[in-house]
Each structure stands twice: as C-alpha cells, then as structure tokens.
CSV table of C-alpha atoms in Angstrom, one decimal:
chain,number,residue,atom,x,y,z
C,7,MET,CA,145.3,-214.4,144.0
C,8,SER,CA,147.8,-211.9,144.9
C,9,THR,CA,149.1,-209.4,142.7
C,10,PRO,CA,152.5,-211.0,141.2
C,11,GLU,CA,155.8,-209.1,141.3
C,12,ILE,CA,156.7,-208.5,137.6
C,13,ASP,CA,160.5,-208.4,136.7
C,14,THR,CA,161.1,-205.6,134.5
C,15,THR,CA,164.6,-204.6,135.6
C,16,VAL,CA,166.2,-206.0,132.3
C,17,ALA,CA,163.4,-204.9,129.9
C,18,ASP,CA,163.8,-201.2,131.2
C,19,SER,CA,167.5,-200.9,131.4
C,20,ASN,CA,167.9,-199.6,128.2
C,21,PRO,CA,165.4,-196.4,127.6
C,22,GLU,CA,166.9,-195.7,124.1
C,23,GLN,CA,165.3,-199.0,123.0
C,24,GLU,CA,161.6,-197.3,123.1
C,25,THR,CA,162.7,-194.6,120.4
C,26,ASP,CA,165.0,-196.9,118.2
C,27,GLY,CA,164.7,-196.2,114.7
C,28,VAL,CA,162.7,-193.0,115.4
C,29,ALA,CA,164.1,-189.4,114.4
C,30,ALA,CA,164.7,-186.9,117.4
C,31,GLY,CA,161.6,-185.0,117.7
C,32,GLU,CA,159.2,-187.4,115.7
C,33,GLU,CA,156.2,-189.2,117.4
C,34,SER,CA,157.1,-192.9,117.9
C,35,PRO,CA,154.7,-195.2,115.6
C,36,GLU,CA,151.5,-196.7,117.3
C,37,PRO,CA,152.1,-200.0,118.8
C,38,VAL,CA,150.6,-202.9,116.9
C,39,VAL,CA,149.1,-204.2,119.9
C,40,ARG,CA,148.1,-202.4,123.4
C,41,LEU,CA,146.3,-203.9,126.4
C,42,ASP,CA,145.6,-201.5,129.1
C,43,GLY,CA,144.3,-203.1,132.1
C,44,VAL,CA,142.5,-205.8,130.3
C,45,THR,CA,140.3,-208.1,132.7
C,46,PHE,CA,138.2,-211.0,131.3
C,47,GLY,CA,136.1,-213.6,133.0
C,48,TYR,CA,133.4,-216.2,131.5
C,49,THR,CA,132.0,-216.0,135.2
C,50,SER,CA,132.6,-213.7,138.0
C,51,THR,CA,135.9,-215.1,138.5
C,52,PRO,CA,138.4,-213.4,136.0
C,53,VAL,CA,140.7,-215.7,133.4
C,54,VAL,CA,142.8,-212.7,132.7
C,55,GLU,CA,143.2,-209.7,135.2
C,56,ASP,CA,144.7,-206.3,135.0
C,57,VAL,CA,147.1,-207.2,131.9
C,58,SER,CA,148.8,-204.4,130.1
C,59,LEU,CA,151.3,-204.8,127.4
C,60,THR,CA,152.1,-203.4,124.1
C,61,VAL,CA,153.8,-205.1,121.1
C,62,ASP,CA,155.5,-202.7,118.8
C,63,ARG,CA,155.9,-203.4,115.0
C,64,GLY,CA,158.6,-206.0,114.1
C,65,GLU,CA,158.7,-207.6,117.4
C,66,TYR,CA,158.7,-211.2,118.1
C,67,VAL,CA,156.9,-212.1,121.4
C,68,ALA,CA,155.9,-215.4,122.8
C,69,VAL,CA,153.3,-215.7,125.6
C,70,VAL,CA,153.8,-218.6,128.0
C,71,GLY,CA,152.0,-220.0,131.0
C,72,PRO,CA,150.7,-223.2,132.7
C,73,ASN,CA,147.5,-224.9,131.3
C,74,GLY,CA,144.4,-222.8,132.4
C,75,SER,CA,146.7,-219.5,132.6
C,76,GLY,CA,144.4,-217.4,130.3
C,77,LYS,CA,146.6,-217.5,127.4
C,78,SER,CA,144.2,-218.4,124.6
C,79,THR,CA,141.6,-216.1,126.3
C,80,LEU,CA,144.1,-213.2,126.3
C,81,MET,CA,144.7,-214.0,122.6
C,82,GLN,CA,141.1,-213.8,121.6
C,83,VAL,CA,140.8,-210.3,123.5
C,84,LEU,CA,143.9,-209.2,121.5
C,85,LEU,CA,142.3,-210.2,118.5
C,86,GLY,CA,138.9,-208.5,119.3
C,87,LEU,CA,137.2,-211.8,119.2
C,88,LEU,CA,136.1,-211.2,122.9
C,89,SER,CA,135.4,-207.7,124.6
C,90,PRO,CA,137.2,-206.9,127.7
C,91,ASP,CA,135.2,-206.6,131.2
C,92,ASP,CA,137.5,-203.9,132.2
C,93,GLY,CA,140.1,-202.2,130.5
C,94,THR,CA,140.8,-201.7,126.4
C,95,ALA,CA,142.5,-203.8,123.7
C,96,SER,CA,143.6,-201.9,120.6
C,97,LEU,CA,145.1,-203.2,117.3
C,98,PHE,CA,146.9,-200.7,115.1
C,99,GLY,CA,145.6,-197.9,116.9
C,100,GLU,CA,142.0,-198.7,116.7
C,101,ARG,CA,139.7,-200.8,119.2
C,102,ALA,CA,140.5,-204.5,118.6
C,103,GLY,CA,137.6,-205.8,116.5
C,104,SER,CA,135.9,-202.4,115.7
C,105,SER,CA,137.6,-201.7,112.4
C,106,GLY,CA,138.9,-203.1,108.9
C,107,ASP,CA,142.0,-204.2,110.6
C,108,GLY,CA,141.1,-207.9,110.0
C,109,ASP,CA,142.8,-207.9,106.7
C,110,ARG,CA,146.2,-206.8,108.5
C,111,ILE,CA,146.2,-210.0,110.9
C,112,GLY,CA,147.2,-213.6,110.0
C,113,TYR,CA,145.9,-216.0,112.8
C,114,VAL,CA,147.2,-219.7,112.7
C,115,ALA,CA,145.1,-222.0,115.0
C,116,GLN,CA,146.5,-224.6,117.3
C,117,HIS,CA,144.7,-227.4,115.8
C,118,ALA,CA,145.2,-227.5,112.1
C,119,SER,CA,143.8,-231.0,111.9
C,120,ALA,CA,140.4,-229.2,111.6
C,121,SER,CA,141.4,-228.7,108.3
C,122,LYS,CA,141.7,-232.3,107.5
C,123,GLU,CA,137.9,-232.5,106.8
C,124,MET,CA,138.2,-229.8,104.1
C,125,PRO,CA,138.3,-231.4,100.4
C,126,ILE,CA,140.2,-228.5,98.9
C,127,THR,CA,143.5,-227.9,97.6
C,128,VAL,CA,146.4,-225.9,99.4
C,129,ARG,CA,146.3,-223.1,96.6
C,130,GLU,CA,142.4,-222.9,97.5
C,131,VAL,CA,143.5,-222.4,101.1
C,132,VAL,CA,145.9,-219.9,100.5
C,133,LYS,CA,143.8,-217.9,98.1
C,134,MET,CA,141.2,-217.1,101.1
C,135,GLY,CA,144.0,-214.7,102.2
C,136,ARG,CA,143.0,-212.5,99.2
C,137,PHE,CA,139.4,-212.5,99.9
C,138,PRO,CA,139.4,-209.2,102.1
C,139,HIS,CA,141.2,-207.4,99.2
C,140,VAL,CA,138.7,-208.4,96.1
C,141,GLY,CA,136.3,-205.9,95.6
C,142,PHE,CA,136.1,-202.2,95.2
C,143,ASP,CA,138.3,-201.8,98.0
C,144,ARG,CA,141.2,-202.9,95.7
C,145,LEU,CA,140.4,-200.3,93.3
C,146,ARG,CA,140.2,-197.5,95.9
C,147,GLY,CA,143.4,-198.8,97.3
C,148,ASP,CA,145.5,-199.0,94.2
C,149,ASP,CA,148.4,-196.6,93.7
C,150,TRP,CA,147.1,-195.0,90.5
C,151,SER,CA,143.8,-193.2,90.2
C,152,LEU,CA,141.5,-195.4,87.8
C,153,ARG,CA,141.7,-192.6,85.1
C,154,ASP,CA,145.4,-192.7,85.1
C,155,ARG,CA,145.5,-196.6,84.9
C,156,LEU,CA,143.2,-196.5,82.2
C,157,THR,CA,145.4,-194.2,80.2
C,158,GLU,CA,148.7,-196.1,81.0
C,159,ALA,CA,147.6,-199.8,81.2
C,160,PRO,CA,143.8,-199.8,79.8
C,161,LEU,CA,143.6,-203.8,79.3
C,162,ALA,CA,144.8,-204.4,83.1
C,163,ALA,CA,142.7,-201.8,84.6
C,164,VAL,CA,139.5,-203.0,82.7
C,165,ARG,CA,140.4,-206.6,84.1
C,166,ASP,CA,140.8,-205.4,87.6
C,167,VAL,CA,137.3,-203.3,87.3
C,168,ALA,CA,135.8,-206.7,86.0
C,169,ALA,CA,137.6,-208.5,88.7
C,170,ALA,CA,136.2,-206.0,91.3
C,171,VAL,CA,132.6,-206.0,90.1
C,172,SER,CA,132.5,-209.8,90.1
C,173,GLY,CA,134.4,-210.5,93.3
C,174,ARG,CA,136.9,-212.6,91.6
C,175,LEU,CA,140.6,-212.7,92.0
C,176,SER,CA,142.9,-210.6,89.5
C,177,ALA,CA,146.1,-211.7,88.2
C,178,SER,CA,148.0,-209.8,90.7
C,179,ASP,CA,145.8,-211.5,93.5
C,180,TRP,CA,146.8,-214.8,92.2
C,181,ALA,CA,150.5,-213.6,91.9
C,182,ARG,CA,150.4,-212.8,95.8
C,183,VAL,CA,149.0,-216.4,96.2
C,184,ASP,CA,152.0,-218.0,94.4
C,185,ASP,CA,154.4,-215.9,96.2
C,186,ALA,CA,153.0,-216.8,99.6
C,187,LEU,CA,153.5,-220.5,98.5
C,188,ALA,CA,156.9,-219.9,97.5
C,189,THR,CA,157.9,-218.1,100.7
C,190,VAL,CA,157.0,-220.9,103.0
C,191,GLY,CA,158.2,-223.5,100.8
C,192,MET,CA,155.0,-224.9,99.6
C,193,SER,CA,154.8,-224.3,96.0
C,194,ALA,CA,155.2,-228.0,95.1
C,195,PHE,CA,152.1,-228.9,97.2
C,196,ALA,CA,150.0,-226.3,95.6
C,197,ASP,CA,147.5,-228.6,94.0
C,198,ARG,CA,147.6,-231.1,96.6
C,199,ARG,CA,144.5,-231.3,99.0
C,200,ILE,CA,144.9,-230.3,102.4
C,201,THR,CA,144.0,-233.5,103.6
C,202,GLU,CA,146.9,-235.3,102.4
C,203,LEU,CA,149.5,-233.0,104.2
C,204,SER,CA,151.3,-233.6,107.5
C,205,GLY,CA,150.6,-231.2,110.6
C,206,GLY,CA,153.9,-229.1,109.8
C,207,GLN,CA,152.8,-228.7,106.2
C,208,ARG,CA,149.2,-227.8,107.1
C,209,GLN,CA,150.5,-224.9,109.3
C,210,ARG,CA,153.0,-223.6,106.5
C,211,ALA,CA,150.0,-223.3,104.2
C,212,PHE,CA,147.8,-221.5,106.9
C,213,ILE,CA,150.9,-219.3,107.1
C,214,ALA,CA,150.7,-218.7,103.5
C,215,ARG,CA,147.1,-217.6,103.6
C,216,ALA,CA,148.2,-214.8,106.0
C,217,LEU,CA,151.0,-213.9,104.0
C,218,ALA,CA,148.8,-213.7,100.8
C,219,GLY,CA,146.5,-211.4,102.6
C,220,ASP,CA,149.6,-209.1,103.5
C,221,ALA,CA,149.4,-209.5,107.1
C,222,ASP,CA,151.3,-207.0,109.2
C,223,LEU,CA,150.6,-209.2,112.3
C,224,LEU,CA,151.0,-213.0,112.7
C,225,VAL,CA,149.2,-214.5,115.8
C,226,LEU,CA,149.8,-218.2,116.4
C,227,ASP,CA,148.3,-220.3,119.0
C,228,GLU,CA,150.4,-223.3,120.0
C,229,PRO,CA,151.2,-224.1,116.2
C,230,THR,CA,153.4,-226.9,116.9
C,231,VAL,CA,151.1,-229.3,118.8
C,232,GLY,CA,151.2,-232.5,116.9
C,233,VAL,CA,153.8,-231.6,114.6
C,234,ASP,CA,157.2,-233.6,114.5
C,235,ALA,CA,160.1,-232.7,115.6
C,236,GLU,CA,162.2,-232.1,112.6
C,237,SER,CA,159.0,-230.2,111.2
C,238,VAL,CA,159.1,-227.8,114.3
C,239,ASP,CA,162.7,-226.8,113.5
C,240,ALA,CA,161.7,-225.8,110.1
C,241,PHE,CA,158.6,-224.1,111.3
C,242,TYR,CA,160.5,-222.0,113.7
C,243,ASP,CA,163.2,-221.1,111.0
C,244,LEU,CA,160.2,-219.6,108.8
C,245,LEU,CA,158.9,-217.7,111.6
C,246,ALA,CA,162.3,-216.1,112.2
C,247,ALA,CA,162.5,-215.3,108.3
C,248,LEU,CA,159.4,-213.8,108.4
C,249,ASN,CA,159.8,-211.8,111.6
C,250,ASP,CA,163.3,-210.5,109.9
C,251,ASP,CA,161.2,-209.4,106.9
C,252,GLY,CA,159.1,-207.1,109.3
C,253,ILE,CA,156.4,-209.2,110.3
C,254,THR,CA,155.4,-208.8,113.8
C,255,VAL,CA,154.8,-212.4,115.5
C,256,VAL,CA,152.8,-213.0,118.8
C,257,LEU,CA,153.1,-216.6,119.7
C,258,ILE,CA,151.4,-218.6,122.3
C,259,GLU,CA,153.5,-221.7,123.0
C,260,HIS,CA,153.8,-224.2,125.6
C,261,ASP,CA,157.2,-225.5,124.7
C,262,LEU,CA,159.6,-223.1,127.0
C,263,GLY,CA,162.7,-224.5,125.3
C,264,ALA,CA,161.6,-223.2,121.8
C,265,VAL,CA,160.2,-220.0,123.4
C,266,VAL,CA,163.5,-219.3,124.9
C,267,GLU,CA,165.6,-220.1,121.7
C,268,HIS,CA,163.5,-218.3,119.2
C,269,ALA,CA,161.3,-215.5,120.7
C,270,GLU,CA,163.1,-212.1,121.5
C,271,ARG,CA,160.7,-211.2,124.3
C,272,VAL,CA,158.5,-213.6,126.7
C,273,VAL,CA,155.3,-212.6,128.4
C,274,CYS,CA,154.7,-215.0,131.3
C,275,LEU,CA,151.1,-215.1,132.3
C,276,ASN,CA,148.9,-216.9,134.9
C,277,ARG,CA,145.8,-214.9,134.9
C,278,GLU,CA,148.1,-212.0,135.7
C,279,VAL,CA,151.3,-210.9,134.1
C,280,TYR,CA,154.4,-212.6,136.1
C,281,PHE,CA,157.3,-211.4,133.7
C,282,ASP,CA,157.4,-209.1,130.4
C,283,GLY,CA,161.0,-208.8,129.0
C,284,PRO,CA,163.8,-210.4,127.1
C,285,SER,CA,164.2,-214.2,127.0
C,286,ASP,CA,167.5,-214.5,128.5
C,287,ALA,CA,166.4,-212.4,131.4
C,288,PHE,CA,163.1,-214.6,131.6
C,289,VAL,CA,165.4,-217.8,132.1
C,290,ALA,CA,167.7,-215.8,134.7
C,291,SER,CA,164.5,-214.9,136.7
C,292,ASP,CA,162.4,-216.4,139.1
C,293,ALA,CA,159.1,-215.9,136.8
C,294,LEU,CA,158.8,-219.4,135.8
C,295,ALA,CA,158.8,-220.8,139.3
C,296,ARG,CA,156.2,-218.3,140.5
C,297,ALA,CA,153.9,-218.6,137.6
C,298,PHE,CA,154.0,-222.3,136.9
C,299,GLY,CA,154.6,-223.6,140.9
C,300,THR,CA,155.7,-227.2,141.1
C,301,GLU,CA,155.7,-227.6,137.5
C,302,ALA,CA,158.5,-225.5,137.0
C,303,ARG,CA,161.2,-227.9,137.7
C,304,PHE,CA,160.1,-230.1,135.1
C,305,LEU,CA,159.6,-227.5,132.3
C,306,ALA,CA,163.0,-226.1,132.8
C,307,GLY,CA,164.7,-229.5,132.6
C,308,GLY,CA,165.2,-230.1,136.4
C,309,GLY,CA,163.2,-233.1,137.1
C,310,GLU,CA,163.2,-236.5,135.4
C-alpha cells in the first residue's frame, strides 16, 4: 500500500491550541497517549503501519476505519496488550503496559454479551474497579500520613489498615462504587444480576466499573454493537458528560454518523492514518473515500 496523504490542514491551523490552558513558560502536560511510528503485524504483513498520534488530556477521539483496518489491533497496542514490532507506545508518559497505569484506564469491550454468563450483580461488577486500589497502596496514596490519621480519626484509620491487610474494600471504596453507579444512572439496578440487563445497561455497568477505579482514560471498542437505538443515544450522552468532567475518551466506532455527531476529533485508519483532525473537517475531506474505497458512498449516506 502506498503511503496515504494525511489531511492535517485544519488540525494545524490553530497553533495556539497546543498550549491552550498552559501558562507561558510552563511545560505542556504529558499526553495521555503517544504513539510514535507504531507498526505491528501478526505475520510478516503489518496490520498497522507507521502510526503516530497523541491524545491529550480531556480529548474525545474516535478511531474509524473499514473492517480489517487495524482499529482493534491499534487499541491493543495503545493499552499495552501488544508490543509494537517497530515504534513506541506510551501511556501517561510511560511505556504502555510497563508500569502501574492500569488503575488509570477504563476499558469497555465490544461484546458486553460475554458478561451474560457471569452470575453476579451489577454492584459486584462495579466493585471490581476498586481492586487495584485495595491493599497497602491505598495507605501510601492517602493525603494524610498514617500517624496523622490515627490522631485525627483513629477509628477510620484502624478500619482502613484492617481493610488493607485483609484486601477488603473499605467504606470509602464502597462509596466510590455507589457514586459510580449513580453517575451512570444504574443505582436502581445495583442488586440486579448482570445477566438480566439489556446491552446498553451492561455497557453502563462496565463504564461504572471504570469510574469506580478512578480512571483518567476511557477506551471503548465499538461499545454500541447490539444496543438499541434509544439506548445508544443515552450512551453517547453519558460519554459526553464524562468527557465534560475531564475524562479522556478514545472510542473505536463503526457508526460514522455517531462519530461525527459526538466526537471532537477523528482518526481515520486503514492500516495507516488517512486523517487526523476535527470531526467537521473529516466530513469535508476525501479521507472517507480514500480509506473506505467503494464502501464510502454507503457509509456516508450516498447510496441505498
């Protein structure tokens, strides 16, 4: 495949955007995601080739491309589940998969239907998000020193120590679980089995699990597959609200209409990057036709 021309005219037209929110003379914050020249293949043929992109804190980025374009593979490299053959992938300034950044990432898979076989309640699913925070790390990460906490709130401190030693969730952990359920509108379903939920409700439960873990980055792989249209609209409203609250969102999505309507930035991929820029510029570009080929007219609503 010849190297595609990437449309970046609109994306580069505002140089002040890179330093937005950063005072003069200060260093820009480290990107949440950085991919530099990433190439990966399961055989000698690359599935993704020479992909470079960054995702800054608070962005809402959608990755689109035809079937077999390497979207899900790129996501696995991004998460550190696969190591690139060439290039580098980093999360929060560290090599992806190499450090304790797992508790900062929430992942929602494409097939929530896999959870249909789990005989557990919604609250039990959501509490899994607290597991990375259970143990002595919770004590080390507290704002107070243990001595100060024993002085100011001895009973609570002793309970936290006991929970850390035993690996049990503390009262504050359960409060995070309940807050997460409330945020996604699933409090009323907390004691219902995950097997009894609709597809959209299950996806909300898994987002709540990410929120309970205090995730800074939410990565979703075609999360609306098999979800009814009304639930899809509510699902995207939830993502927008979470993004407004500062959570970085990376979404792999097959529904181009939803991407253009909801995401702020589009990365169009077909093994290589064909476009990386604002959603409205993506619609106006020819990247769709170049990346999707003959499928493009149907995906763009140009055919019956």
